[in-house]
XYZ file of C-alpha atoms in Angstrom:
550
model
C -1.942 34.704 4.534
C -1.994 31.407 2.604
C -2.852 31.168 -1.114
C -5.324 28.338 -1.767
C -7.196 27.360 -4.931
C -10.999 27.560 -4.936
C -12.310 24.004 -5.055
C -15.166 25.079 -7.339
C -13.510 27.209 -10.049
C -9.775 27.054 -9.283
C -9.427 30.781 -8.535
C -6.874 31.918 -5.927
C -8.130 32.478 -2.382
C -6.189 34.382 0.258
C -7.005 32.804 3.607
C -5.846 33.316 7.167
C -4.574 30.378 9.219
C -7.634 30.281 11.481
C -10.260 30.353 8.699
C -12.402 27.254 8.072
C -14.888 28.831 5.633
C -14.266 31.342 2.826
C -16.045 32.927 -0.141
C -14.405 32.903 -3.577
C -14.211 36.377 -5.148
C -14.323 34.825 -8.648
C -17.293 32.431 -8.565
C -18.914 33.772 -5.382
C -19.173 30.316 -3.796
C -19.014 29.968 -0.032
C -16.915 26.908 0.724
C -15.206 25.000 3.493
C -11.420 25.046 3.879
C -8.917 22.417 5.002
C -6.415 22.756 7.820
C -3.307 24.014 5.999
C -0.486 23.476 8.486
C 2.277 23.839 5.919
C 2.968 24.461 2.228
C 3.232 20.731 1.526
C -0.327 20.055 2.683
C -1.596 23.070 0.730
C 0.103 21.708 -2.395
C -1.455 18.265 -1.840
C -4.901 19.821 -1.574
C -4.387 21.984 -4.652
C -3.258 18.943 -6.661
C -6.114 16.737 -5.453
C -8.685 19.474 -6.057
C -7.266 19.980 -9.557
C -7.908 16.310 -10.394
C -11.380 16.443 -8.825
C -12.355 19.586 -10.762
C -11.272 17.760 -13.918
C -13.406 14.737 -12.933
C -10.382 12.474 -12.412
C -11.936 11.298 -9.180
C -9.780 8.202 -8.612
C -6.505 10.160 -8.709
C -7.979 12.793 -6.422
C -9.140 10.155 -3.920
C -5.616 8.732 -3.717
C -4.222 12.116 -2.639
C -7.025 12.769 -0.134
C -6.308 9.336 1.392
C -2.647 10.342 1.666
C -3.672 13.487 3.565
C -5.807 11.404 5.946
C -2.903 9.031 6.573
C -1.063 12.033 8.007
C -4.056 13.578 9.805
C -7.015 11.290 10.472
C -9.134 14.170 11.811
C -9.092 16.410 8.738
C -12.792 17.039 8.074
C -12.210 18.584 4.642
C -10.293 15.507 3.416
C -13.196 13.257 4.415
C -15.665 15.581 2.681
C -13.487 15.643 -0.449
C -13.567 11.822 -0.533
C -17.370 12.036 -0.463
C -17.329 14.457 -3.418
C -15.138 12.005 -5.360
C -17.206 8.937 -4.441
C -20.377 10.580 -5.736
C -18.553 12.204 -8.662
C -19.570 15.734 -7.719
C -18.835 18.327 -10.375
C -19.622 21.996 -9.761
C -20.847 23.569 -12.983
C -21.893 27.149 -13.677
C -25.618 27.745 -13.927
C -26.038 29.919 -17.059
C -29.045 31.678 -15.516
C -27.600 32.595 -12.108
C -23.865 32.108 -12.860
C -23.610 30.257 -9.546
C -21.791 26.946 -9.172
C -24.226 24.063 -8.695
C -23.476 20.419 -7.926
C -24.014 17.583 -10.405
C -23.647 13.876 -9.585
C -21.520 11.812 -11.969
C -21.138 8.690 -9.803
C -24.492 7.851 -8.300
C -24.637 5.305 -5.459
C -27.407 3.213 -3.976
C -26.206 4.343 -0.556
C -27.496 7.698 0.688
C -24.823 10.321 1.260
C -26.048 10.657 4.856
C -25.089 7.025 5.464
C -21.629 7.419 3.903
C -18.851 6.700 6.406
C -16.632 9.518 5.150
C -19.525 11.991 5.353
C -20.083 11.037 8.986
C -16.362 11.503 9.694
C -16.431 14.918 8.032
C -19.341 15.957 10.270
C -17.598 14.502 13.333
C -14.375 16.482 12.898
C -15.826 19.678 11.361
C -16.196 22.897 13.306
C -19.618 24.532 13.571
C -19.186 26.603 10.381
C -17.923 23.692 8.278
C -20.635 21.369 9.575
C -23.381 23.767 8.470
C -22.029 23.919 4.905
C -21.425 20.158 4.717
C -25.013 19.468 5.765
C -26.398 21.996 3.260
C -24.401 20.509 0.366
C -25.258 16.943 1.420
C -28.984 17.734 1.290
C -28.581 19.085 -2.268
C -26.570 16.027 -3.369
C -29.075 13.665 -1.745
C -31.972 15.232 -3.645
C -30.070 14.983 -6.935
C -29.234 11.353 -6.245
C -32.837 10.501 -5.415
C -33.841 11.875 -8.807
C -31.151 9.789 -10.509
C -32.233 6.601 -8.740
C -35.874 7.288 -9.526
C -35.123 7.479 -13.269
C -32.653 4.608 -13.126
C -35.099 2.247 -11.436
C -37.551 2.699 -14.314
C -34.980 1.616 -16.921
C -35.031 -1.904 -18.361
C -31.872 -3.897 -17.539
C -29.015 -4.053 -20.047
C -27.039 -7.110 -21.066
C -23.882 -5.442 -22.386
C -22.251 -2.062 -21.786
C -19.894 -0.791 -24.509
C -17.297 1.581 -23.045
C -15.277 3.733 -25.485
C -14.251 7.313 -26.366
C -16.651 8.969 -28.797
C -14.630 12.009 -29.935
C -10.994 13.115 -29.904
C -9.652 16.424 -28.595
C -10.596 18.098 -31.877
C -14.217 16.975 -31.624
C -13.839 14.394 -34.406
C -15.279 10.918 -34.147
C -12.690 8.338 -33.022
C -11.970 4.949 -34.605
C -13.127 3.524 -31.266
C -16.612 4.911 -31.935
C -16.794 3.151 -35.315
C -15.666 -0.157 -33.793
C -18.167 0.242 -30.951
C -20.928 0.924 -33.482
C -20.146 -2.332 -35.323
C -20.189 -4.302 -32.076
C -23.474 -2.655 -31.045
C -25.254 -3.746 -34.223
C -23.829 -7.272 -34.013
C -25.069 -7.669 -30.438
C -28.498 -6.136 -31.033
C -29.029 -8.479 -33.972
C -28.486 -11.333 -31.517
C -31.316 -9.921 -29.399
C -29.254 -8.384 -26.578
C -30.023 -5.046 -24.950
C -26.835 -3.002 -25.340
C -25.783 0.317 -23.834
C -24.006 2.289 -26.566
C -23.920 5.967 -25.609
C -23.962 7.266 -29.195
C -27.391 5.691 -29.729
C -28.705 5.018 -26.202
C -28.226 8.625 -25.076
C -28.983 10.423 -28.317
C -32.446 11.522 -27.140
C -31.306 12.463 -23.623
C -30.307 15.900 -22.395
C -26.639 16.361 -21.583
C -27.274 16.897 -17.891
C -29.444 13.766 -17.659
C -26.892 11.136 -18.720
C -25.994 9.817 -15.270
C -29.299 8.033 -14.438
C -29.042 5.960 -17.622
C -25.314 5.282 -17.244
C -25.893 4.275 -13.623
C -28.730 1.917 -14.576
C -26.665 0.341 -17.347
C -23.544 -0.117 -15.206
C -25.496 -1.865 -12.472
C -27.647 -4.080 -14.714
C -25.204 -5.079 -17.482
C -23.485 -8.437 -16.994
C -20.717 -7.705 -19.503
C -18.711 -4.582 -20.267
C -16.557 -4.376 -23.385
C -13.917 -1.623 -23.196
C -12.740 -0.712 -26.704
C -9.566 1.298 -27.326
C -7.116 2.181 -30.076
C -4.987 4.537 -27.946
C -3.904 4.451 -24.315
C -5.031 8.060 -23.921
C -8.545 7.124 -25.079
C -8.780 4.296 -22.544
C -7.593 6.612 -19.773
C -9.785 9.558 -20.786
C -11.668 10.877 -17.770
C -15.183 9.808 -18.734
C -14.098 6.472 -20.211
C -12.192 5.648 -17.030
C -15.145 6.840 -14.972
C -17.254 4.085 -16.562
C -14.859 1.126 -16.495
C -13.504 1.932 -13.005
C -17.055 1.969 -11.617
C -17.780 -1.351 -13.319
C -14.628 -2.879 -11.823
C -15.652 -1.538 -8.410
C -18.962 -3.406 -8.726
C -17.050 -6.593 -9.547
C -14.780 -6.113 -6.536
C -17.914 -5.638 -4.455
C -19.101 -9.136 -5.392
C -21.212 -8.468 -8.491
C -21.195 -11.323 -11.030
C -20.010 -9.292 -13.979
C -17.273 -9.617 -16.599
C -15.123 -6.858 -18.107
C -13.511 -7.575 -21.489
C -10.758 -5.195 -22.711
C -10.418 -5.030 -26.521
C -7.586 -3.152 -28.248
C -6.249 -2.381 -31.723
C -3.266 -0.489 -33.186
C -1.595 -0.275 -29.764
C 0.732 -2.249 -27.526
C -1.272 -4.419 -25.074
C 1.185 -3.370 -22.362
C -0.203 0.164 -22.711
C -3.593 -1.005 -21.437
C -4.531 0.408 -18.010
C -2.825 -1.326 -15.105
C -6.253 -2.230 -13.729
C -6.751 -4.567 -16.740
C -3.580 -6.569 -16.075
C -5.515 -9.514 -14.558
C -8.026 -9.619 -17.435
C -7.832 -11.450 -20.754
C -7.616 -8.702 -23.382
C -8.794 -9.205 -26.981
C -6.862 -8.012 -30.062
C -9.365 -6.496 -32.488
C -6.886 -6.689 -35.384
C -6.933 -10.486 -35.369
C -8.974 -12.294 -37.970
C -12.266 -13.518 -36.543
C -12.109 -11.190 -33.523
C -15.763 -10.169 -33.749
C -17.007 -13.766 -33.965
C -14.834 -14.788 -30.995
C -16.009 -11.833 -28.933
C -19.679 -12.479 -29.698
C -19.294 -16.152 -28.846
C -17.639 -15.259 -25.528
C -20.378 -12.781 -24.595
C -23.095 -15.279 -25.516
C -21.459 -17.911 -23.354
C -21.295 -15.570 -20.347
C -24.913 -14.420 -20.693
C -26.335 -17.849 -21.485
C -24.541 -19.528 -18.578
C -26.265 -17.205 -16.119
C -29.644 -17.778 -17.741
C -28.958 -21.516 -17.715
C -28.667 -21.764 -13.921
C -32.316 -20.879 -13.395
C -33.374 -22.842 -16.495
C -31.704 -26.053 -15.263
C -33.397 -25.686 -11.895
C -36.812 -25.474 -13.553
C -36.104 -28.412 -15.874
C -35.139 -30.713 -12.989
C -37.861 -29.516 -10.681
C -35.147 -28.434 -8.256
C -35.242 -25.699 -5.640
C -35.256 -22.884 -8.176
C -39.025 -22.847 -7.834
C -40.495 -20.243 -5.498
C -41.460 -22.882 -2.922
C -37.957 -24.380 -2.970
C -36.364 -20.968 -2.523
C -38.726 -20.221 0.327
C -37.763 -23.428 2.114
C -34.051 -22.712 1.721
C -34.508 -19.188 3.054
C -36.504 -20.465 6.037
C -33.698 -22.891 6.853
C -31.131 -20.123 6.489
C -32.960 -17.834 8.926
C -33.449 -20.749 11.358
C -29.680 -21.228 11.371
C -29.278 -17.507 11.975
C -31.601 -17.725 14.980
C -29.442 -20.582 16.343
C -26.244 -18.636 15.778
C -24.967 -21.126 13.179
C -23.460 -18.450 10.952
C -21.578 -20.749 8.589
C -24.553 -22.925 7.672
C -26.810 -19.875 7.370
C -24.403 -18.342 4.867
C -24.161 -21.640 2.984
C -27.949 -21.876 2.561
C -28.138 -18.248 1.405
C -25.494 -19.082 -1.208
C -27.626 -21.998 -2.410
C -30.530 -19.593 -2.881
C -28.342 -17.164 -4.814
C -27.020 -19.923 -7.064
C -30.562 -20.282 -8.364
C -31.868 -16.753 -7.880
C -28.928 -14.291 -8.061
C -31.198 -11.320 -7.378
C -32.927 -12.664 -4.268
C -32.707 -9.729 -1.872
C -33.532 -11.715 1.298
C -30.645 -14.095 0.629
C -28.291 -11.110 0.661
C -29.877 -9.943 3.917
C -29.242 -13.402 5.376
C -25.614 -13.400 4.232
C -25.116 -9.973 5.783
C -26.652 -11.117 9.076
C -24.401 -14.198 9.118
C -21.344 -12.038 8.461
C -22.292 -9.570 11.203
C -23.408 -12.352 13.615
C -26.956 -11.049 13.968
C -29.602 -13.666 14.804
C -32.777 -11.628 14.174
C -33.282 -9.064 11.416
C -34.580 -6.444 13.836
C -31.351 -6.733 15.822
C -29.493 -5.064 12.948
C -30.558 -1.785 14.528
C -28.549 -2.715 17.657
C -25.190 -2.921 15.865
C -22.535 -0.477 17.018
C -21.719 0.769 13.536
C -23.877 1.213 10.399
C -23.574 -1.495 7.768
C -24.322 0.548 4.651
C -20.891 -0.221 3.170
C -21.463 -3.959 3.463
C -21.515 -5.467 -0.035
C -24.480 -7.738 0.806
C -26.477 -4.740 2.047
C -25.827 -2.982 -1.266
C -27.105 -6.037 -3.146
C -30.168 -6.379 -0.891
C -31.136 -2.751 -1.551
C -30.350 -3.071 -5.254
C -32.555 -6.134 -5.794
C -35.134 -5.696 -3.013
C -38.404 -3.816 -3.079
C -38.968 -0.410 -1.533
C -40.319 -1.863 1.720
C -37.172 -3.913 2.332
C -34.953 -0.978 1.384
C -36.832 1.298 3.791
C -36.608 -1.270 6.566
C -32.849 -1.796 6.193
C -32.156 1.905 5.852
C -34.336 2.441 8.908
C -31.952 0.246 10.938
C -29.025 2.289 9.677
C -30.834 5.504 10.559
C -31.408 4.191 14.108
C -27.713 3.347 14.459
C -26.657 6.725 13.102
C -29.084 8.582 15.348
C -27.904 6.623 18.389
C -24.249 7.218 17.515
C -24.930 10.865 16.739
C -26.603 11.298 20.124
C -23.610 9.638 21.791
C -21.254 11.926 19.854
C -23.228 15.019 20.800
C -23.455 13.914 24.421
C -19.693 13.403 24.527
C -19.069 16.888 23.116
C -21.585 18.335 25.585
C -19.883 16.697 28.578
C -16.417 17.723 27.391
C -17.683 21.270 27.000
C -19.068 21.212 30.558
C -15.716 20.016 31.846
C -13.816 22.695 29.890
C -16.246 25.350 31.119
C -15.768 24.240 34.747
C -11.989 24.636 34.669
C -11.776 27.606 32.290
C -10.136 30.748 33.619
C -8.975 32.458 30.453
C -10.951 34.088 27.658
C -9.649 31.527 25.114
C -10.766 28.555 27.198
C -14.239 29.987 27.712
C -14.543 30.619 23.960
C -13.429 27.065 23.190
C -16.132 25.756 25.523
C -18.694 28.086 23.886
C -17.770 26.811 20.421
C -18.230 23.225 21.616
C -21.671 24.056 23.017
C -22.612 25.849 19.789
C -21.605 22.768 17.760
C -24.382 20.865 19.594
C -26.847 23.744 19.581
C -30.269 22.810 20.895
C -28.993 19.858 22.972
C -30.078 20.051 26.634
C -28.720 23.375 28.010
C -26.056 23.871 25.325
C -27.505 27.215 24.189
C -27.665 28.558 27.751
C -24.141 27.428 28.582
C -22.774 28.778 25.294
C -24.153 32.212 26.170
C -22.772 31.927 29.722
C -19.321 30.956 28.396
C -19.256 33.902 26.030
C -20.220 36.219 28.897
C -17.496 34.743 31.099
C -15.049 35.020 28.224
C -15.839 38.727 28.020
C -15.390 39.065 31.780
C -12.050 37.241 31.602
C -10.978 39.502 28.738
C -11.861 42.657 30.658
C -10.203 41.381 33.847
C -7.013 40.617 31.934
C -6.957 44.105 30.391
C -7.781 45.667 33.780
C -4.976 43.784 35.580
C -2.466 44.614 32.834
C -3.435 48.303 33.091
C -3.031 48.203 36.869
C 0.453 46.714 36.458
C 1.409 49.535 34.082
C -0.052 52.045 36.499
C 2.163 50.730 39.309
C 5.353 51.488 37.336
C 4.801 55.253 37.893
C 6.214 56.351 34.539
C 4.682 58.627 31.906
C 4.642 55.913 29.175
C 3.242 53.333 31.595
C 0.457 55.707 32.635
C -0.344 56.332 28.938
C -0.598 52.573 28.290
C -2.745 52.124 31.377
C -5.083 54.941 30.304
C -5.469 53.379 26.837
C -6.323 49.977 28.349
C -8.739 51.411 30.915
C -10.528 53.348 28.171
C -11.048 50.093 26.199
C -13.046 48.811 29.223
C -14.367 52.186 30.334
C -17.404 50.804 32.181
C -15.572 47.903 33.827
C -15.050 48.069 37.620
C -13.432 51.438 38.556
C -11.787 52.040 35.180
C -13.058 55.632 35.049
C -11.546 56.366 38.462
C -8.308 54.677 37.447
C -8.150 56.855 34.329
C -8.617 59.932 36.508
C -5.816 58.836 38.848
C -3.520 58.041 35.917
C -4.168 61.462 34.417
C -3.497 63.062 37.821
C -0.265 61.099 38.340
C 0.835 61.887 34.805
C 0.233 65.611 35.425
C 2.133 65.462 38.752
C 5.113 63.829 37.050
C 4.942 66.364 34.233
C 4.706 69.285 36.749
C 7.622 67.939 38.732
C 9.602 67.628 35.522
C 8.805 71.243 34.587
C 9.908 72.508 38.063
C 13.135 70.590 37.798
C 13.712 72.024 34.349
C 13.177 75.621 35.619
C 15.518 75.029 38.507
C 18.155 73.686 36.189
C 17.813 76.702 33.906
C 18.045 79.122 36.866
C 21.194 77.506 38.180
C 22.730 77.461 34.742
C 22.405 81.267 34.666
C 22.909 82.154 38.383
C 26.063 80.165 39.018
C 28.163 81.901 36.335
C 26.966 85.322 37.599
C 27.890 84.480 41.188
C 31.261 83.181 40.101
C 31.897 86.351 38.059
C 30.818 88.591 40.939
C 33.142 86.813 43.313
C 35.996 87.187 40.932
C 35.348 90.938 40.631
C 35.300 91.365 44.435
C 38.562 89.521 44.796
C 40.149 91.638 42.089
C 39.010 94.887 43.759
C 40.259 93.770 47.124
C 43.678 93.003 45.743
C 43.839 96.167 43.690
């Protein structure tokens, strides 16, 4: 038995090597299990799950990636990456005391389109797959609710990231500094996300929709810190790491680190390429405000200059540029198509069709409808993310429809491959184990063609193979013609009492056993008789000889 930590509550689970699903005796949660080939892998999982349970999702993801580098078919590692990407935290429902999922890192991409989710489903066994699909449906519903609320929020200009309270629950100096910056920016007319005020009328379990909306709409994030531990606190890091991820994905955003009473070299490594601001310097606030104004006004100025000059920032000009871009796509001129889409985005950074055009140029697709013919889904493409983010519902549905078509086609191909492999295994199976393996493969694609029928047939043949093996082993023991062998044979025949002539074989074994026992008893009597008779005969002979001589 292997000791493994529950991924929901951290309680100890005792699991057998062949288990893929278990129920925690502490929190009562039924959960999937990884393949634990050795203690090292078990320790890696325990460490990664510890970070994930404590919402340190980035550290956890690094360890899960390490596991996948060693075993690229570990379904649980892929699923764990999904949990980290969507920031899934399992909290106890006070009413039912069951662990329920909450989403702390919402995404525009549906969980069903996530590449790691698809890999988890691909490599999972039938039991794991069922649980993964159940949890994914729950997470998807939660995320839809988050996006629904988020989409109704007005966009933010600036996001202030900081730690509100210390470990003792007291307000931090960072909170006071953030409060000053908030009032300075709001007086300038900017819409600012400052959790102390922005979230004060929100329920604790409803923070994510508003954080998600602010992270995606804000053009500037200011990360304030007076201690390295505050900057690396789980929820602070959750915010600035997500903002940096958006920047890496192509978003035109700026992150400004600001520190005080600490060594700048203690700033997070991820900030090393950024220009940090020292809040202790005289005039810091004025310099910071001027920098933020410059960033925000430059973006507004692009569209303003286009309107002033009568340039192609007008709707008709944008339409013409887009038409040219899609004409180049139709001709297969990918470079010029991308260039024209860039010209559109220079003047309208939120033009969803321009992002669609850039994605098509990158993927070498000439017609939008041909996106559905791609071999792999494109939901991780950064231009797709932007198109969905800035497009209307119709465009989002259309693009996601292409992805659904690709996934359905690939899923059918995957299922068909499993089905054919199962047929092949069934054809050449001779042993119980092989038949059961084929049955499990058919059950993993339940409902596909004749999978259910063949699964049942394999299980029946597996039972036949099992009984035949027991029968043949019993016959071999029977042929040894020894008491112990007959006993073993009888035991095996009784375990398959109605199979072939097992009853008759039991009768013969009992008969042979009795014959051997009877023969042994006769031999024993004979031996006893001789042991008594021989001394008497010898004594009698000696007496006769003595008398004759006397």
